[in-house]
């Protein structure tokens, strides 16, 4: 008698092969001495992102529950954070060395992702009732060496942006780049630690929106500390945008626990999980 495999057994099969694929990429990336951009490294990261973003009709819960994936999860997110930092630094250097920084950045391979994500954030903010006024200002926490998200939000919302990063080299590089990308000075950068109330308070002062980049707070406890610090200094009514990750995308970026957002004094308004090319989920909340 011919038996037709049930949908669930088909799902299990593809979950097993996807676990194998993701774990294999994890091992190959972990074995590299240097994660700086190169054709080989870019291909490994590209495959990993593709596996986590484009695997449809897969039982995500089964993949995330797989013991090998559970064990690799923290390391995967760390590898992605390190790779993203090195990629951004590489492109920031290239833009600084070129005669036309914008022209150089038009070849940045993830430019379209940054544009789509900031567009989603601007629309999610509008959906939550945010309207930028003449006194509006955004604080972008975790801008990195290539503060593209901050610049794109400045352009989309037509507001000034204060960028914060704890890495002094990243701050120095992004400061020089901002002089080229936004010569009128409406996007500035300072060094500060997001989890420290004194550190973050000056940057958040006068801002009606605070954006927490996905890689600020790699563990739940670090993310909670950053949320608590922002909650301690933000005025009532301030909008908070937190970049998070859902399902398999949480193997690339830390996922935010909505309870931690509430406990930091914010009222969550919406949580948007993209299903297309955008990797990060977007949570919008307001300071109570
Ligand atoms: C890879 S980058 C930039 C993110 C990306 N440019 C974006 O637009 O989302 C993440 C940055 O977050 C910064 N960062 C991480 N934790 C932080 C913290 N607790 N306080 C301040 N900056 C932090 C790191 O130094 C790093 O430069």
Coordinates of C-alpha atoms and ligand atoms in Angstrom, one line a residue:
X1 CA 0.0 0.0 0.0
X2 CA 1.3 3.5 -0.9
X3 CA 1.4 5.9 2.0
X4 CA 1.4 9.7 1.6
X5 CA 3.6 11.4 4.1
X6 CA 1.6 13.6 6.5
X7 CA 2.2 17.4 6.5
X8 CA 3.8 17.1 10.0
X9 CA 6.3 14.4 9.0
X10 CA 7.3 16.6 6.0
X11 CA 7.8 19.5 8.4
X12 CA 9.9 17.4 10.6
X13 CA 12.1 16.3 7.7
X14 CA 12.8 19.9 6.6
X15 CA 13.4 21.0 10.2
X16 CA 16.0 18.3 10.6
X17 CA 17.8 19.3 7.4
X18 CA 17.6 23.0 8.3
X19 CA 19.1 22.3 11.8
X20 CA 21.9 20.5 10.1
X21 CA 22.4 23.4 7.6
X22 CA 22.4 26.1 10.3
X23 CA 24.7 24.1 12.6
X24 CA 27.1 23.5 9.8
X25 CA 27.3 27.2 9.1
X26 CA 27.8 27.9 12.8
X27 CA 30.7 25.5 12.9
X28 CA 32.3 26.9 9.8
X29 CA 31.9 30.5 11.0
X30 CA 33.2 29.6 14.5
X31 CA 36.3 28.0 12.9
X32 CA 37.4 31.3 11.2
X33 CA 40.3 33.2 12.6
X34 CA 39.0 36.5 11.2
X35 CA 35.3 37.4 10.5
X36 CA 36.2 40.6 8.5
X37 CA 34.4 40.8 5.2
X38 CA 35.8 38.6 2.4
X39 CA 34.1 36.6 -0.3
X40 CA 34.2 33.5 1.8
X41 CA 33.0 35.1 5.0
X42 CA 30.3 37.1 3.2
X43 CA 29.1 33.8 1.6
X44 CA 28.8 32.1 5.0
X45 CA 26.9 34.9 6.6
X46 CA 24.7 35.2 3.4
X47 CA 23.8 31.5 3.7
X48 CA 23.0 31.8 7.4
X49 CA 20.8 34.8 6.9
X50 CA 19.1 33.1 4.0
X51 CA 18.5 29.9 6.0
X52 CA 16.9 32.0 8.9
X53 CA 14.9 34.4 6.8
X54 CA 13.8 32.4 3.8
X55 CA 12.9 29.0 5.3
X56 CA 9.2 29.0 4.8
X57 CA 6.9 26.1 5.8
X58 CA 9.4 24.9 8.3
X59 CA 8.5 24.0 11.9
X60 CA 10.5 26.9 13.5
X61 CA 9.7 25.6 17.0
X62 CA 11.3 22.2 16.2
X63 CA 14.4 23.9 14.8
X64 CA 14.7 26.2 17.9
X65 CA 14.1 23.2 20.2
X66 CA 16.8 21.1 18.6
X67 CA 19.6 20.5 21.2
X68 CA 22.4 21.4 18.8
X69 CA 20.7 24.7 17.8
X70 CA 19.9 25.5 21.5
X71 CA 23.5 25.0 22.4
X72 CA 24.7 27.1 19.4
X73 CA 22.1 29.9 19.7
X74 CA 24.1 32.3 21.9
X75 CA 27.2 31.7 19.9
X76 CA 25.3 32.3 16.6
X77 CA 24.0 35.7 17.8
X78 CA 27.5 36.6 19.0
X79 CA 29.0 35.6 15.6
X80 CA 26.4 37.7 13.8
X81 CA 27.1 40.7 16.1
X82 CA 30.8 40.5 15.5
X83 CA 30.4 40.0 11.8
X84 CA 28.0 43.0 11.6
X85 CA 30.4 45.3 13.5
X86 CA 33.3 44.3 11.2
X87 CA 31.2 44.7 8.1
X88 CA 30.1 48.1 9.2
X89 CA 33.6 49.2 10.1
X90 CA 34.9 48.0 6.7
X91 CA 32.3 50.1 4.9
X92 CA 32.7 53.1 7.1
X93 CA 36.5 53.1 6.4
X94 CA 35.8 52.7 2.6
X95 CA 33.3 55.6 2.7
X96 CA 35.8 57.8 4.6
X97 CA 38.6 57.1 2.1
X98 CA 36.4 57.8 -0.9
X99 CA 35.8 61.2 -2.5
X100 CA 32.0 60.7 -2.3
X101 CA 30.9 58.8 0.8
X102 CA 27.3 58.5 -0.4
X103 CA 28.4 57.1 -3.7
X104 CA 30.5 54.5 -1.9
X105 CA 27.7 53.5 0.4
X106 CA 25.3 53.0 -2.5
X107 CA 27.2 49.7 -3.0
X108 CA 26.9 48.7 0.7
X109 CA 25.2 45.2 0.3
X110 CA 22.7 45.7 3.2
X111 CA 21.7 49.3 2.3
X112 CA 18.3 48.1 1.1
X113 CA 17.7 46.2 4.3
X114 CA 18.5 49.4 6.4
X115 CA 16.2 51.4 4.2
X116 CA 13.3 48.9 4.6
X117 CA 13.8 48.6 8.3
X118 CA 13.8 52.3 8.9
X119 CA 10.8 52.7 6.7
X120 CA 9.0 50.1 8.8
X121 CA 10.1 51.9 12.0
X122 CA 8.8 55.2 10.7
X123 CA 5.5 53.7 9.8
X124 CA 5.2 51.8 13.0
X125 CA 5.8 55.0 14.9
X126 CA 3.1 56.8 12.9
X127 CA 0.8 53.9 13.6
X128 CA 1.4 54.4 17.3
X129 CA 0.4 58.1 16.9
X130 CA 3.9 59.7 16.6
X131 CA 4.0 62.9 14.7
X132 CA 7.3 64.7 14.4
X133 CA 7.2 68.4 15.3
X134 CA 9.8 71.2 15.1
X135 CA 11.2 70.3 18.5
X136 CA 11.3 66.5 17.8
X137 CA 14.6 64.6 18.2
X138 CA 15.5 60.9 18.1
X139 CA 18.1 59.2 20.2
X140 CA 19.6 56.2 18.4
X141 CA 21.3 53.8 20.8
X142 CA 24.0 51.5 19.3
X143 CA 24.8 53.3 16.1
X144 CA 28.1 51.5 15.5
X145 CA 30.9 52.7 13.2
X146 CA 28.4 53.1 10.2
X147 CA 25.4 55.1 11.6
X148 CA 23.3 54.4 8.6
X149 CA 20.1 53.7 10.5
X150 CA 20.3 57.0 12.3
X151 CA 20.9 58.9 9.1
X152 CA 18.0 57.2 7.3
X153 CA 15.7 57.9 10.2
X154 CA 16.9 61.6 10.1
X155 CA 15.9 61.7 6.5
X156 CA 12.6 59.9 6.8
X157 CA 11.3 61.7 9.9
X158 CA 13.0 65.1 9.1
X159 CA 14.3 65.3 12.7
X160 CA 17.7 65.7 14.4
X161 CA 19.2 62.5 15.7
X162 CA 21.6 61.9 18.7
X163 CA 23.6 58.7 18.2
X164 CA 25.1 56.8 21.1
X165 CA 27.6 54.1 21.2
X166 CA 29.9 52.8 24.0
X167 CA 32.7 51.9 21.6
X168 CA 35.0 55.0 21.4
X169 CA 36.6 53.9 18.1
X170 CA 33.1 53.4 16.6
X171 CA 32.1 56.9 17.9
X172 CA 35.2 58.5 16.4
X173 CA 34.7 56.9 13.0
X174 CA 31.0 57.5 12.8
X175 CA 31.6 61.1 13.9
X176 CA 33.9 61.7 11.0
X177 CA 31.5 59.9 8.6
X178 CA 28.5 62.0 9.8
X179 CA 30.4 65.2 8.9
X180 CA 30.4 63.8 5.4
X181 CA 26.9 62.3 5.2
X182 CA 25.0 65.0 7.1
X183 CA 27.1 68.2 6.8
X184 CA 24.5 70.4 8.5
X185 CA 25.3 68.6 11.9
X186 CA 21.7 67.5 12.5
X187 CA 23.0 64.0 13.3
X188 CA 25.6 63.9 16.0
X189 CA 27.3 61.1 18.0
X190 CA 28.5 60.7 21.6
X191 CA 30.1 57.9 23.5
X192 CA 27.9 56.5 26.3
X193 CA 27.0 53.2 27.9
X194 CA 23.3 52.4 27.4
X195 CA 23.0 50.4 30.5
X196 CA 24.2 53.3 32.7
X197 CA 21.7 55.9 33.8
X198 CA 24.2 58.8 34.0
X199 CA 25.7 57.6 30.7
X200 CA 22.5 57.6 28.7
X201 CA 20.6 60.5 30.4
X202 CA 22.3 63.3 28.5
X203 CA 21.8 61.7 25.1
X204 CA 18.1 61.0 25.7
X205 CA 17.4 64.4 27.2
X206 CA 15.1 66.4 24.8
X207 CA 14.4 63.4 22.6
X208 CA 10.8 62.3 22.0
X209 CA 11.9 59.0 20.4
X210 CA 14.5 56.5 21.6
X211 CA 15.6 53.7 19.3
X212 CA 17.4 50.7 20.8
X213 CA 19.5 48.9 18.1
X214 CA 19.2 45.1 18.0
X215 CA 22.7 44.5 19.3
X216 CA 22.4 46.6 22.4
X217 CA 22.0 44.0 25.1
X218 CA 23.1 40.6 23.8
X219 CA 21.5 38.7 26.7
X220 CA 18.1 39.1 28.3
X221 CA 19.7 40.6 31.4
X222 CA 21.8 43.1 29.4
X223 CA 18.8 44.1 27.3
X224 CA 16.8 44.6 30.5
X225 CA 19.5 46.8 31.9
X226 CA 19.5 49.0 28.8
X227 CA 15.6 49.2 28.9
X228 CA 15.7 50.1 32.6
X229 CA 18.3 52.8 32.0
X230 CA 16.2 54.4 29.2
X231 CA 13.0 54.0 31.2
X232 CA 14.7 55.8 34.1
X233 CA 15.6 58.9 32.0
X234 CA 12.8 59.1 29.4
X235 CA 10.0 61.6 29.9
X236 CA 6.4 60.3 30.1
X237 CA 5.1 60.0 26.5
X238 CA 8.5 59.3 25.0
X239 CA 8.3 56.7 22.2
X240 CA 10.6 53.7 22.4
X241 CA 11.4 51.6 19.3
X242 CA 13.2 48.3 20.1
X243 CA 14.6 46.1 17.4
X244 CA 14.0 42.5 18.1
X245 CA 13.8 39.2 16.3
X246 CA 11.2 36.4 15.9
X247 CA 11.3 32.7 15.2
X248 CA 14.5 31.7 13.2
X249 CA 15.6 35.3 13.0
X250 CA 16.3 35.1 16.7
X251 CA 19.3 33.0 15.8
X252 CA 20.7 36.1 14.2
X253 CA 19.7 38.8 16.7
X254 CA 18.6 38.9 20.4
X255 CA 14.8 38.6 20.9
X256 CA 13.3 41.2 23.3
X257 CA 11.0 40.0 26.0
X258 CA 7.9 42.2 26.1
X259 CA 7.6 41.9 29.9
X260 CA 11.0 43.6 30.3
X261 CA 9.7 46.5 28.2
X262 CA 6.7 46.8 30.5
X263 CA 8.8 46.5 33.7
X264 CA 11.0 49.3 32.5
X265 CA 8.0 51.7 32.6
X266 CA 6.8 51.5 29.0
X267 CA 3.4 50.7 27.6
X268 CA 3.9 48.4 24.5
X269 CA 1.8 49.7 21.6
X270 CA 2.7 47.3 18.8
X271 CA 5.1 44.5 17.7
X272 CA 5.6 44.1 14.0
X273 CA 7.2 40.8 12.7
X274 CA 8.3 41.2 9.1
X275 CA 7.9 38.1 6.8
X276 CA 10.0 39.3 3.9
X277 CA 13.6 40.6 3.6
X278 CA 13.6 42.6 6.8
X279 CA 15.3 40.6 9.5
X280 CA 14.4 42.6 12.7
X281 CA 11.0 42.8 14.4
X282 CA 10.0 46.3 15.6
X283 CA 8.4 46.9 18.9
X284 CA 7.0 50.4 19.6
X285 CA 6.1 51.4 23.2
X286 CA 5.5 54.7 25.2
X287 CA 6.9 55.8 28.5
X288 CA 4.0 55.8 31.0
Ligands
LIG1 C1 26.9 46.5 14.9 S1 26.5 47.9 15.6 C2 25.3 48.9 14.9 C3 23.9 48.5 14.6 C4 23.4 49.0 13.3 N1 24.3 50.1 12.7 C5 22.1 49.4 13.3 O1 21.8 50.4 12.7 O2 21.2 48.7 13.9 C6 25.9 47.7 17.2 C7 26.6 48.7 18.1 O3 25.9 48.7 19.4 C8 26.9 49.1 20.3 N2 26.5 48.7 21.7 C9 26.2 47.5 22.1 N3 25.8 47.5 23.4 C10 25.9 48.8 23.8 C11 25.6 49.4 25.0 N4 25.2 48.7 26.1 N5 25.7 50.8 25.1 C12 26.1 51.5 24.0 N6 26.4 50.9 22.8 C13 26.3 49.6 22.7 C14 28.2 48.4 19.9 O4 29.3 49.1 20.4 C15 28.1 48.4 18.4 O5 28.8 49.5 17.8

